Coordinates of C-alpha atoms in Angstrom, one line a residue:
Chain A
M337 CA -224.3 31.7 -21.2
R338 CA -223.3 30.7 -25.2
T339 CA -224.7 28.5 -26.7
A340 CA -222.8 26.0 -29.2
F341 CA -225.0 24.3 -31.9
Y342 CA -224.0 21.2 -33.2
V343 CA -225.4 21.3 -37.1
S344 CA -225.7 18.6 -39.7
D345 CA -227.5 17.4 -42.6
G346 CA -226.9 13.6 -41.4
T347 CA -226.9 12.4 -37.3
A348 CA -224.7 15.6 -36.5
L349 CA -222.1 12.8 -34.4
T350 CA -219.0 14.5 -36.4
S351 CA -220.4 17.8 -35.9
E352 CA -220.6 16.8 -32.3
A353 CA -217.2 15.3 -31.9
F354 CA -215.8 18.1 -33.4
G355 CA -217.5 21.0 -31.6
H356 CA -216.6 19.1 -28.3
A357 CA -212.8 18.8 -28.9
M358 CA -212.8 22.3 -29.4
L359 CA -214.8 23.7 -26.5
S360 CA -213.4 21.1 -24.3
L361 CA -210.1 23.1 -24.6
F362 CA -211.4 26.3 -22.8
P363 CA -212.2 26.4 -19.1
L364 CA -215.5 28.2 -20.4
K365 CA -219.6 26.6 -19.9
F366 CA -221.6 26.2 -22.8
K367 CA -225.6 25.6 -23.4
H368 CA -225.0 22.8 -25.9
R369 CA -228.0 22.1 -28.9
T370 CA -227.8 19.7 -31.7
L371 CA -230.0 20.0 -34.8
P372 CA -229.5 16.7 -36.7
F373 CA -230.9 15.9 -40.2
I374 CA -231.1 19.3 -41.7
D375 CA -231.4 18.2 -45.0
N376 CA -233.5 20.7 -46.9
Q377 CA -234.4 24.5 -47.0
D378 CA -237.6 24.7 -44.6
K379 CA -235.6 23.0 -41.8
A380 CA -232.4 25.4 -42.9
Q381 CA -234.8 28.1 -42.0
R382 CA -236.0 26.8 -38.8
C383 CA -232.2 25.8 -38.2
R384 CA -231.6 29.7 -38.6
H385 CA -233.7 31.0 -36.8
I386 CA -233.6 28.6 -34.0
I387 CA -229.8 30.2 -33.9
N388 CA -230.9 34.0 -34.3
Q389 CA -233.0 33.6 -31.6
A390 CA -230.9 31.7 -28.8
Y391 CA -228.3 34.7 -30.1
Q392 CA -230.9 37.0 -28.6
E393 CA -231.4 35.4 -25.3
D394 CA -227.9 35.0 -24.9
G395 CA -227.0 38.1 -25.7
I396 CA -223.5 36.7 -26.9
K397 CA -223.5 35.1 -30.6
P398 CA -223.6 31.2 -30.7
L399 CA -221.2 28.8 -32.2
I400 CA -222.0 26.9 -34.7
F401 CA -220.2 23.7 -35.5
H402 CA -221.8 22.2 -39.0
T403 CA -220.7 19.8 -41.4
F404 CA -222.6 20.0 -44.4
V405 CA -223.1 18.6 -47.7
N406 CA -225.5 20.6 -49.8
T407 CA -224.1 24.4 -50.2
E408 CA -227.4 25.8 -50.3
I409 CA -228.5 24.7 -46.9
K410 CA -224.9 25.3 -45.6
N411 CA -225.6 29.1 -46.7
I412 CA -228.7 29.4 -45.0
V413 CA -227.8 28.2 -41.8
T414 CA -224.2 30.4 -41.7
S415 CA -225.9 33.0 -42.6
S416 CA -227.4 33.5 -39.5
E417 CA -226.1 35.4 -36.5
G418 CA -223.6 32.6 -34.7
I419 CA -220.4 32.0 -35.4
S420 CA -219.6 29.1 -38.3
Y421 CA -216.9 26.8 -38.1
D422 CA -217.0 24.2 -40.8
F423 CA -213.9 21.7 -40.4
L424 CA -214.5 19.7 -43.6
D425 CA -214.2 22.7 -45.4
H426 CA -210.7 23.5 -44.5
F427 CA -209.2 20.0 -45.3
V428 CA -211.2 19.1 -48.3
E429 CA -208.6 21.3 -50.6
P430 CA -205.4 20.1 -49.3
M431 CA -206.8 16.5 -49.0
E432 CA -208.1 16.5 -52.6
A433 CA -204.7 17.5 -53.9
E434 CA -202.6 15.2 -52.1
L435 CA -205.0 12.1 -52.8
G436 CA -205.4 13.4 -56.4
T437 CA -209.2 13.1 -56.4
A438 CA -211.9 15.4 -56.0
A439 CA -214.2 15.0 -52.8
Q440 CA -218.0 12.9 -53.3
P441 CA -219.4 14.2 -50.5
K442 CA -222.7 11.9 -49.5
T443 CA -225.1 12.6 -47.1
N444 CA -225.2 10.1 -44.4
R445 CA -221.3 9.1 -45.6
T446 CA -219.7 9.1 -42.3
H447 CA -222.4 7.2 -39.4
G448 CA -224.7 5.2 -42.4
I449 CA -224.5 1.4 -42.6
H450 CA -221.5 0.6 -43.7
Q451 CA -220.4 -3.3 -45.3
D452 CA -219.4 -4.2 -41.6
Y453 CA -222.6 -3.0 -39.9
N454 CA -224.3 -6.2 -39.2
F455 CA -220.7 -7.2 -37.6
R456 CA -221.3 -5.1 -35.2
I457 CA -225.1 -5.9 -34.3
D458 CA -223.7 -9.4 -34.4
A459 CA -221.1 -8.0 -31.5
V460 CA -223.6 -6.2 -28.9
N461 CA -225.8 -9.6 -29.6
Y462 CA -222.7 -12.1 -28.3
T463 CA -221.8 -9.4 -25.8
L464 CA -225.3 -9.2 -24.4
A465 CA -225.5 -13.6 -24.5
N466 CA -222.2 -13.7 -22.4
D467 CA -222.9 -11.0 -20.1
D468 CA -222.1 -11.4 -16.5
G469 CA -220.6 -15.1 -16.9
I470 CA -224.7 -16.5 -17.8
S471 CA -222.9 -18.8 -20.7
T472 CA -219.0 -19.8 -20.7
K473 CA -219.6 -22.2 -23.6
D474 CA -219.2 -19.5 -26.4
Y475 CA -215.9 -18.1 -25.2
H476 CA -214.1 -19.6 -28.1
E477 CA -216.0 -16.9 -30.3
A478 CA -215.2 -14.2 -27.8
D479 CA -212.0 -11.7 -29.0
I480 CA -211.4 -10.4 -25.5
I481 CA -213.8 -11.7 -22.0
L482 CA -213.2 -9.0 -19.2
I483 CA -212.9 -10.5 -15.5
G484 CA -213.0 -8.5 -12.0
A485 CA -215.2 -8.5 -9.1
S486 CA -219.2 -7.0 -9.3
R487 CA -219.5 -3.6 -10.2
T488 CA -215.9 -2.8 -11.7
G489 CA -217.2 -1.3 -14.9
K490 CA -217.6 -4.8 -17.0
T491 CA -220.7 -4.3 -18.8
P492 CA -220.5 -0.9 -19.8
T493 CA -217.0 -1.6 -21.4
C494 CA -218.0 -4.9 -22.8
L495 CA -221.0 -2.7 -24.6
Y496 CA -219.0 0.0 -25.3
L497 CA -216.7 -2.6 -27.4
A498 CA -219.3 -4.5 -29.1
L499 CA -220.9 -1.0 -30.3
Q500 CA -218.3 1.2 -31.2
Y501 CA -216.0 -1.5 -32.2
G502 CA -217.4 -4.5 -33.5
I503 CA -215.7 -6.6 -30.4
K504 CA -217.2 -9.7 -29.4
A505 CA -216.5 -8.9 -25.6
A506 CA -217.5 -11.4 -22.7
N507 CA -217.7 -10.7 -19.1
Y508 CA -217.4 -13.0 -16.1
P509 CA -217.6 -11.7 -12.4
I510 CA -215.0 -13.1 -9.8
T511 CA -217.1 -14.4 -7.2
E512 CA -216.0 -15.5 -3.4
D513 CA -216.2 -19.1 -4.6
D514 CA -213.4 -18.2 -7.5
M515 CA -211.2 -16.3 -4.6
A516 CA -211.4 -18.9 -2.5
N517 CA -208.8 -20.5 -4.1
L518 CA -207.6 -18.1 -5.8
D519 CA -207.9 -20.0 -9.2
L520 CA -209.7 -19.3 -12.2
T521 CA -212.5 -21.9 -13.4
Y522 CA -211.9 -24.2 -16.0
D523 CA -213.7 -22.3 -18.6
L524 CA -211.7 -19.3 -18.3
K525 CA -208.4 -21.7 -17.6
M526 CA -209.3 -22.7 -21.8
H527 CA -209.3 -19.0 -22.5
R528 CA -206.7 -17.2 -20.6
H529 CA -204.9 -15.5 -23.5
K530 CA -208.2 -13.7 -24.3
L531 CA -208.9 -12.4 -20.5
F532 CA -208.4 -8.7 -19.1
G533 CA -209.0 -8.0 -15.6
L534 CA -211.0 -4.8 -14.3
T535 CA -209.9 -3.4 -10.6
I536 CA -211.2 -0.1 -9.0
D537 CA -210.3 1.4 -5.7
V538 CA -211.9 0.0 -2.8
E539 CA -213.6 2.9 -1.5
R540 CA -215.6 3.8 -5.2
L541 CA -215.8 0.1 -5.2
Q542 CA -218.0 0.6 -1.7
S543 CA -220.0 3.3 -2.5
I544 CA -221.0 2.1 -6.0
R545 CA -222.1 -1.5 -3.9
Q546 CA -224.0 0.6 -1.3
E547 CA -226.2 2.6 -3.8
R548 CA -226.9 -1.0 -4.8
R549 CA -227.7 -2.6 -1.6
A550 CA -227.2 -0.7 0.9
N551 CA -225.8 -1.8 4.0
S552 CA -225.2 -5.2 2.9
T553 CA -222.1 -7.3 3.5
Y554 CA -221.6 -7.2 -0.2
A555 CA -221.1 -2.9 -0.2
S556 CA -219.3 -3.3 3.4
L557 CA -215.5 -2.1 3.3
E558 CA -214.4 -4.9 4.4
Q559 CA -216.0 -7.2 1.8
C560 CA -214.9 -4.8 -1.1
Q561 CA -211.1 -4.7 0.2
K562 CA -211.1 -8.4 0.4
E563 CA -212.0 -9.2 -2.6
I564 CA -210.3 -6.5 -4.5
S565 CA -206.7 -7.2 -2.8
K566 CA -207.6 -11.5 -3.7
I567 CA -208.5 -10.5 -7.7
E568 CA -205.5 -8.3 -8.2
N569 CA -203.1 -10.9 -6.4
L570 CA -205.1 -13.6 -8.8
Y571 CA -204.2 -10.9 -11.7
R572 CA -200.4 -11.0 -10.8
Q573 CA -200.4 -14.8 -10.2
E574 CA -201.8 -15.9 -13.5
A575 CA -199.9 -12.8 -15.3
I576 CA -203.6 -11.5 -16.8
P577 CA -202.8 -8.0 -17.7
F578 CA -205.2 -5.4 -15.9
L579 CA -206.8 -1.7 -15.7
N580 CA -208.2 0.2 -13.0
S581 CA -211.6 1.6 -13.8
T582 CA -212.2 4.1 -11.3
H583 CA -211.0 7.5 -13.1
A584 CA -211.1 6.1 -16.5
S585 CA -214.3 6.3 -19.0
V586 CA -215.9 3.5 -20.8
E587 CA -214.4 5.1 -24.1
E588 CA -210.8 5.2 -22.2
L589 CA -211.3 1.7 -20.8
A590 CA -212.2 0.3 -24.3
A591 CA -209.5 2.2 -26.0
K592 CA -206.6 1.1 -23.4
I593 CA -207.8 -2.6 -23.4
M594 CA -208.2 -2.3 -27.3
D595 CA -204.5 -1.0 -27.3
E596 CA -203.0 -3.2 -24.9
A597 CA -204.8 -6.7 -26.3
C598 CA -203.9 -5.4 -29.9
L599 CA -207.4 -6.1 -30.5
E600 CA -208.3 -5.2 -34.5
R601 CA -211.1 -2.4 -34.8
H602 CA -213.6 -4.0 -36.8
R603 CA -215.6 -0.5 -37.5
Y604 CA -213.7 0.5 -40.6
Chain B
M244 CA -203.0 0.5 -50.3
R245 CA -202.9 4.0 -48.5
T246 CA -202.4 3.5 -44.5
A247 CA -204.5 5.7 -42.6
F248 CA -203.2 6.6 -39.5
Y249 CA -205.0 8.1 -36.4
V250 CA -202.5 8.8 -33.3
S251 CA -203.5 11.1 -30.0
D252 CA -202.3 11.4 -26.4
G253 CA -206.4 10.2 -25.7
T254 CA -208.3 7.6 -26.7
A255 CA -207.6 9.0 -30.3
L256 CA -211.8 9.1 -30.5
T257 CA -211.8 12.8 -31.8
S258 CA -208.6 11.8 -34.3
E259 CA -210.7 8.8 -35.7
A260 CA -213.7 10.8 -35.7
F261 CA -211.7 13.9 -37.8
G262 CA -210.3 11.3 -40.1
H263 CA -213.3 9.3 -40.9
A264 CA -215.1 12.1 -41.6
M265 CA -213.0 13.2 -44.0
L266 CA -212.0 10.4 -45.9
S267 CA -215.5 8.9 -46.1
L268 CA -215.8 12.4 -48.6
F269 CA -213.5 10.1 -51.1
P270 CA -214.2 7.0 -53.0
L271 CA -210.8 5.5 -52.3
K272 CA -209.8 2.5 -49.8
F273 CA -207.4 2.8 -46.9
K274 CA -205.7 0.7 -44.2
H275 CA -206.9 2.4 -41.2
R276 CA -204.2 2.3 -38.1
T277 CA -205.2 3.8 -34.3
L278 CA -202.3 5.0 -31.8
P279 CA -204.0 5.9 -29.0
F280 CA -202.3 6.7 -25.4
I281 CA -199.2 8.5 -27.0
D282 CA -198.1 10.4 -24.1
N283 CA -194.4 10.5 -24.0
Q284 CA -191.4 10.8 -26.1
D285 CA -190.3 6.8 -26.4
K286 CA -194.1 6.1 -27.4
A287 CA -193.8 8.8 -29.9
Q288 CA -190.9 7.7 -31.7
R289 CA -192.3 4.3 -31.9
C290 CA -195.4 6.0 -33.4
R291 CA -192.8 7.8 -35.8
H292 CA -191.1 4.9 -36.9
I293 CA -194.7 2.7 -37.5
I294 CA -196.0 5.5 -39.6
N295 CA -192.1 5.9 -42.0
Q296 CA -192.6 1.6 -42.0
A297 CA -195.7 2.2 -43.5
Y298 CA -194.5 4.5 -45.9
Q299 CA -192.3 1.9 -47.0
E300 CA -194.4 -0.7 -47.2
D301 CA -197.4 1.0 -48.9
G302 CA -195.1 3.2 -51.5
I303 CA -197.4 5.8 -50.6
K304 CA -197.3 8.5 -47.3
P305 CA -199.6 7.7 -45.1
L306 CA -202.3 10.0 -43.7
I307 CA -202.0 11.1 -39.9
F308 CA -204.7 12.4 -38.3
H309 CA -203.7 13.7 -34.8
T310 CA -205.1 15.9 -31.6
F311 CA -202.3 16.2 -29.2
V312 CA -201.9 18.8 -26.8
N313 CA -198.0 18.0 -25.6
T314 CA -196.1 19.8 -28.8
E315 CA -192.7 18.3 -28.4
I316 CA -194.8 14.7 -28.7
K317 CA -196.5 16.0 -31.8
N318 CA -193.2 17.2 -33.2
I319 CA -191.8 14.1 -33.2
V320 CA -195.2 12.2 -34.9
T321 CA -195.6 14.6 -37.6
S322 CA -191.6 14.6 -38.0
S323 CA -192.5 11.5 -39.5
E324 CA -192.6 10.8 -43.4
G325 CA -197.0 11.1 -43.3
I326 CA -198.7 13.4 -44.5
S327 CA -200.0 15.4 -40.8
Y328 CA -203.5 16.8 -40.5
D329 CA -204.4 18.6 -37.4
F330 CA -207.5 19.8 -37.4
L331 CA -207.5 21.4 -33.6
D332 CA -204.6 23.7 -34.5
H333 CA -206.5 25.2 -37.3
F334 CA -209.4 26.4 -35.0
V335 CA -207.8 27.1 -31.8
E336 CA -206.3 30.7 -32.9
P337 CA -210.0 31.9 -34.2
M338 CA -211.9 30.7 -31.7
E339 CA -209.2 31.8 -29.0
A340 CA -209.9 35.6 -30.3
E341 CA -214.0 35.1 -30.5
L342 CA -214.3 33.4 -26.7
G343 CA -211.8 36.0 -25.2
T344 CA -209.6 33.4 -23.4
A345 CA -206.6 31.4 -23.9
A346 CA -207.0 27.7 -24.9
Q347 CA -205.8 25.7 -22.2
P348 CA -205.5 22.2 -23.5
K349 CA -205.3 19.0 -21.1
T350 CA -204.6 15.4 -22.0
N351 CA -208.2 13.1 -22.0
R352 CA -209.9 16.1 -22.1
T353 CA -212.8 15.3 -24.4
H354 CA -213.3 11.4 -23.7
G355 CA -212.4 11.2 -19.8
I356 CA -214.9 11.2 -16.7
H357 CA -217.0 14.0 -16.7
Q358 CA -219.2 14.9 -13.6
D359 CA -222.1 13.2 -15.7
Y360 CA -220.4 10.1 -16.5
N361 CA -222.3 7.7 -13.7
F362 CA -225.3 9.2 -15.5
R363 CA -224.7 7.6 -18.7
I364 CA -223.6 4.1 -16.5
D365 CA -227.0 4.5 -14.8
A366 CA -228.8 4.9 -18.3
V367 CA -226.7 1.4 -19.3
N368 CA -228.0 -0.2 -16.4
Y369 CA -231.7 0.5 -16.4
T370 CA -231.7 -0.3 -20.3
L371 CA -230.6 -3.7 -19.4
A372 CA -232.8 -4.1 -16.7
N373 CA -235.5 -3.3 -19.1
D374 CA -234.1 -4.7 -22.3
D375 CA -237.3 -6.9 -24.7
G376 CA -239.8 -6.6 -21.7
I377 CA -238.6 -8.5 -19.0
S378 CA -239.8 -6.1 -16.5
T379 CA -242.2 -3.6 -17.1
K380 CA -242.6 -2.0 -13.3
D381 CA -240.2 1.0 -13.3
Y382 CA -241.1 2.6 -16.9
H383 CA -241.9 5.6 -14.8
E384 CA -238.5 6.0 -15.1
A385 CA -237.7 5.4 -18.4
D386 CA -236.9 8.2 -21.0
I387 CA -238.0 6.4 -24.0
I388 CA -239.8 3.2 -24.9
L389 CA -239.1 1.1 -27.8
I390 CA -241.7 -1.0 -29.2
G391 CA -241.6 -3.4 -32.6
A392 CA -241.7 -6.8 -33.7
S393 CA -239.0 -9.5 -32.4
R394 CA -235.6 -8.6 -34.2
T395 CA -236.2 -5.2 -35.7
G396 CA -233.4 -3.4 -34.1
K397 CA -234.7 -2.3 -30.4
T398 CA -232.1 -3.4 -27.8
P399 CA -228.8 -2.4 -30.0
T400 CA -230.5 1.5 -30.2
C401 CA -231.4 1.5 -27.0
L402 CA -228.2 0.5 -25.3
Y403 CA -226.2 3.3 -27.9
L404 CA -229.2 6.1 -26.3
A405 CA -228.0 4.8 -23.1
L406 CA -224.2 4.8 -23.7
Q407 CA -223.9 7.6 -26.2
Y408 CA -226.4 9.9 -24.6
G409 CA -227.3 8.9 -20.9
I410 CA -230.9 7.8 -22.1
K411 CA -232.7 5.4 -19.9
A412 CA -234.2 3.4 -23.0
A413 CA -236.7 0.8 -22.3
N414 CA -237.8 -1.4 -24.6
Y415 CA -240.7 -4.3 -25.1
P416 CA -241.3 -6.5 -28.0
I417 CA -244.5 -6.5 -29.9
T418 CA -245.9 -10.2 -29.5
E419 CA -248.4 -12.6 -30.6
D420 CA -250.7 -12.0 -28.0
D421 CA -250.8 -8.1 -28.0
M422 CA -251.0 -8.7 -31.6
A423 CA -254.7 -10.6 -31.6
N424 CA -256.8 -7.5 -30.5
L425 CA -254.3 -4.7 -31.9
D426 CA -254.1 -3.2 -28.6
L427 CA -251.4 -2.1 -26.6
T428 CA -250.6 -3.9 -22.6
Y429 CA -252.0 -1.9 -19.9
D430 CA -248.3 -0.7 -18.8
L431 CA -247.5 0.4 -22.4
K432 CA -250.7 2.7 -22.5
M433 CA -249.7 4.5 -19.0
H434 CA -246.5 5.2 -20.8
R435 CA -247.9 6.0 -24.0
H436 CA -246.2 9.5 -24.2
K437 CA -242.9 7.9 -24.2
L438 CA -243.6 4.8 -26.8
F439 CA -241.3 5.3 -29.6
G440 CA -242.2 2.5 -32.6
L441 CA -239.5 0.5 -34.8
T442 CA -240.6 -1.2 -37.8
I443 CA -238.2 -3.1 -40.8
D444 CA -239.0 -3.9 -44.2
V445 CA -239.8 -8.1 -44.7
E446 CA -237.5 -9.6 -46.5
R447 CA -235.3 -7.9 -44.5
L448 CA -236.8 -9.0 -41.1
Q449 CA -237.2 -13.0 -42.9
S450 CA -233.6 -13.1 -43.5
I451 CA -232.1 -12.1 -40.1
R452 CA -234.8 -14.2 -38.5
Q453 CA -234.0 -17.2 -40.7
E454 CA -230.2 -16.5 -39.4
R455 CA -231.6 -17.2 -35.7
R456 CA -234.0 -20.0 -36.4
A457 CA -233.7 -21.4 -39.9
N458 CA -236.6 -22.6 -41.3
S459 CA -238.8 -22.1 -38.5
T460 CA -242.6 -20.6 -38.5
Y461 CA -240.8 -17.4 -36.6
A462 CA -238.6 -17.0 -39.8
S463 CA -241.1 -17.3 -42.2
L464 CA -242.0 -14.5 -44.8
E465 CA -245.7 -14.6 -44.2
Q466 CA -245.1 -14.9 -40.1
C467 CA -242.9 -11.8 -40.5
Q468 CA -245.5 -10.2 -43.2
K469 CA -248.3 -10.4 -40.7
E470 CA -246.3 -9.2 -37.6
I471 CA -245.1 -6.1 -39.2
S472 CA -248.5 -5.1 -41.0
K473 CA -250.1 -5.6 -37.9
I474 CA -247.7 -3.8 -35.7
E475 CA -247.7 -1.1 -38.4
N476 CA -251.2 -0.4 -37.8
L477 CA -250.7 -0.6 -34.5
Y478 CA -248.4 2.3 -34.4
R479 CA -251.0 4.0 -37.1
Q480 CA -254.1 3.5 -34.6
E481 CA -252.2 4.5 -31.6
A482 CA -250.7 7.3 -33.2
I483 CA -247.1 6.2 -31.7
P484 CA -244.2 7.7 -34.1
F485 CA -241.9 5.4 -35.7
L486 CA -239.0 4.6 -37.9
N487 CA -238.4 1.8 -40.3
S488 CA -234.5 0.4 -39.6
T489 CA -234.0 -1.3 -42.6
H490 CA -231.5 1.4 -44.1
A491 CA -230.4 2.9 -40.6
S492 CA -227.5 2.3 -38.8
V493 CA -227.6 2.5 -34.3
E494 CA -226.4 6.1 -34.6
E495 CA -228.9 7.6 -36.9
L496 CA -231.7 5.3 -35.4
A497 CA -230.4 7.1 -31.6
A498 CA -230.2 10.1 -33.4
K499 CA -233.4 10.5 -35.4
I500 CA -235.3 9.3 -32.3
M501 CA -233.9 11.9 -29.8
D502 CA -234.6 14.2 -32.5
E503 CA -238.3 13.5 -33.4
A504 CA -239.0 12.6 -29.2
C505 CA -237.4 15.9 -28.3
L506 CA -235.2 14.2 -25.8
E507 CA -232.3 15.7 -24.4
R508 CA -228.9 15.1 -25.0
H509 CA -227.5 14.6 -21.6
R510 CA -223.9 13.4 -22.3
Y511 CA -222.6 17.4 -22.2

């Protein structure tokens, strides 16, 4: 199997994003290897050696997706036996022409601490303090409040919204009590413009709950069916926008919620 | 100010990664606007309209960073007044030649649910259940255990490791008790090969704590100084690898920890 390398003088997150996007276009399997913080010539030599070794072991030239600022370091890495893809290189010149400014590359430019960094950490802290309905008194600060049955993906989605976009995302589990009279609690009603629902296919919910509490009422198909049907009715009755999380990743759920709820991305 | 658009038929996360990496090379400010899920011609027309409007308002042509699968939709968007940058396009041909296979683009290819998706959600659940020392009985399952004084960045870093890389990351706050005899607790000793320390500059720690509990002993410069100095001694005495989080983002901390602790990335 061919090896794909993601190499950078920084975190290599950009190289990974670039490489994964390219490779996902092809129906092939690769071994993946990330080599971050290659920021001096010694490390670059070692990196070159690792790439050449992969060539020997695989019997096929590795691919190298890289983003480097320092050309000497870059030249050492690209002098290896790997096939080199450098997406910055290709776009820098046309962008310089369009922007009328020379590029001024700095290491750790993309994923270093920005001005709004504290904002994201505050959002993570908010999200943890308002996870799973543990507190409802700070909903006035929330950017969004996800609601839904237990195990529909609320917590990971909220954490992703906070970490990636600096969104203060609370979440509240709708329980038997709330469903009995098919109503929203007072705290939720007071912030209904911030509510966003999650739902999930019943079979999927049952299998997730079964893993948590095998053979409980909580994990029974009947219980899951009852909850999902009542909760979806509640969403419709209250005109709460909602998404089905069954086939969506946290990235997709977060991006869809941001889009549908018109939330501003704070990261940049 | 010029507007930068990030447009895609999927989450637009790849367009954002691409565009942010490019723009971070230039010492200029932009307005940022993401338009995800542009997956039919109607939406593409609306998107084209939004881009043209930005041109009128800004008086300068917007930049469009995009990744599209469907060329008809792409053509509508790129027929706008914006300057179009398409990084997939440029690299597809050379990669097809090298791989000897035609690209088979699918929507939501990059950030959809992969086989290992549950793995990441499990890691998030593990990380939440093992945050801040609330439980130490499942450390045998941990991939890594972050330790450090209160407010050194352990929790956001653990969450990022879990969400981005599927790493089961526990964290444990070192408190006055542990420091009294400068020793690790039994649970930590049993898993010492998994320990990774965080530290932080004293002034920064004081300012973070001051925001949490103004004018408390906890937030005093003396207390912060004492804790950090004792904890760094502990790291050295026990040969625990550690990083200073003062000037590092969660992305950088996570990537450095992965690298130094030789953790495998589970995402791909």
